[in-house]
Amino acid sequence: MPPQGWLTPVVGYALGLACTLAQVAYSLHIGPQPKGENPPPSLALWLANQLGFWALAWLVATLACTPLRWWTGATWPGRWRKRLGLTAFALALLH
């Protein structure tokens, strides 16, 4: 069986891109829309709220890696923890 050292980064970047595109699509779908008599929030406020929400979601996913590794005995959560943490940090920095 040939070594597949190239496969891990490709899968990682593809997964990161897919998650980012899903975040953008979801965020644009629920963007500022007028509801009743209240005006929609400003784009800057809405964007800050979205970035904060997704930063918190990625942080929770990062922190869940260690217990998942303990409970299942799998090694893959430890390899993904750094990438998840850097994504959470980048979103929090933009927030």
PDB file of N, CA and C in Angstrom, residues 5-17 80 83:
ATOM      1  N   GLY A   5       0.846  10.308   2.639  1.00  0.00           N
ATOM      2  CA  GLY A   5       1.164  11.486   3.412  1.00  0.00           C
ATOM      3  C   GLY A   5       0.554  12.752   2.839  1.00  0.00           C
ATOM      4  N   TRP A   6       0.313  12.778   1.545  1.00  0.00           N
ATOM      5  CA  TRP A   6      -0.271  13.959   0.904  1.00  0.00           C
ATOM      6  C   TRP A   6      -1.766  14.060   1.156  1.00  0.00           C
ATOM      7  N   LEU A   7      -2.405  12.942   1.511  1.00  0.00           N
ATOM      8  CA  LEU A   7      -3.857  12.916   1.635  1.00  0.00           C
ATOM      9  C   LEU A   7      -4.343  13.700   2.850  1.00  0.00           C
ATOM     10  N   THR A   8      -3.639  13.649   3.951  1.00  0.00           N
ATOM     11  CA  THR A   8      -4.076  14.328   5.164  1.00  0.00           C
ATOM     12  C   THR A   8      -4.184  15.832   4.984  1.00  0.00           C
ATOM     13  N   PRO A   9      -3.162  16.533   4.435  1.00  0.00           N
ATOM     14  CA  PRO A   9      -3.338  17.972   4.243  1.00  0.00           C
ATOM     15  C   PRO A   9      -4.438  18.315   3.250  1.00  0.00           C
ATOM     16  N   VAL A  10      -4.594  17.515   2.206  1.00  0.00           N
ATOM     17  CA  VAL A  10      -5.632  17.790   1.213  1.00  0.00           C
ATOM     18  C   VAL A  10      -7.010  17.683   1.851  1.00  0.00           C
ATOM     19  N   VAL A  11      -7.221  16.644   2.627  1.00  0.00           N
ATOM     20  CA  VAL A  11      -8.509  16.461   3.300  1.00  0.00           C
ATOM     21  C   VAL A  11      -8.730  17.581   4.311  1.00  0.00           C
ATOM     22  N   GLY A  12      -7.685  17.959   5.025  1.00  0.00           N
ATOM     23  CA  GLY A  12      -7.804  19.028   6.011  1.00  0.00           C
ATOM     24  C   GLY A  12      -8.183  20.351   5.400  1.00  0.00           C
ATOM     25  N   TYR A  13      -7.507  20.721   4.321  1.00  0.00           N
ATOM     26  CA  TYR A  13      -7.829  21.987   3.671  1.00  0.00           C
ATOM     27  C   TYR A  13      -9.204  21.945   3.018  1.00  0.00           C
ATOM     28  N   ALA A  14      -9.569  20.818   2.443  1.00  0.00           N
ATOM     29  CA  ALA A  14     -10.901  20.697   1.837  1.00  0.00           C
ATOM     30  C   ALA A  14     -11.989  20.805   2.899  1.00  0.00           C
ATOM     31  N   LEU A  15     -11.773  20.176   4.061  1.00  0.00           N
ATOM     32  CA  LEU A  15     -12.744  20.257   5.140  1.00  0.00           C
ATOM     33  C   LEU A  15     -12.840  21.683   5.678  1.00  0.00           C
ATOM     34  N   GLY A  16     -11.703  22.348   5.834  1.00  0.00           N
ATOM     35  CA  GLY A  16     -11.714  23.735   6.295  1.00  0.00           C
ATOM     36  C   GLY A  16     -12.432  24.652   5.331  1.00  0.00           C
ATOM     37  N   LEU A  17     -12.199  24.461   4.042  1.00  0.00           N
ATOM     38  CA  LEU A  17     -12.872  25.277   3.033  1.00  0.00           C
ATOM     39  C   LEU A  17     -14.371  25.010   3.027  1.00  0.00           C
ATOM     40  N   TRP A  80      -6.388  17.305  14.901  1.00  0.00           N
ATOM     41  CA  TRP A  80      -7.240  18.376  14.386  1.00  0.00           C
ATOM     42  C   TRP A  80      -7.371  19.548  15.350  1.00  0.00           C
ATOM     43  N   ARG A  83      -5.643  22.933  14.294  1.00  0.00           N
ATOM     44  CA  ARG A  83      -6.308  23.586  13.169  1.00  0.00           C
ATOM     45  C   ARG A  83      -7.633  24.211  13.607  1.00  0.00           C
TER      46      ARG A  83
END
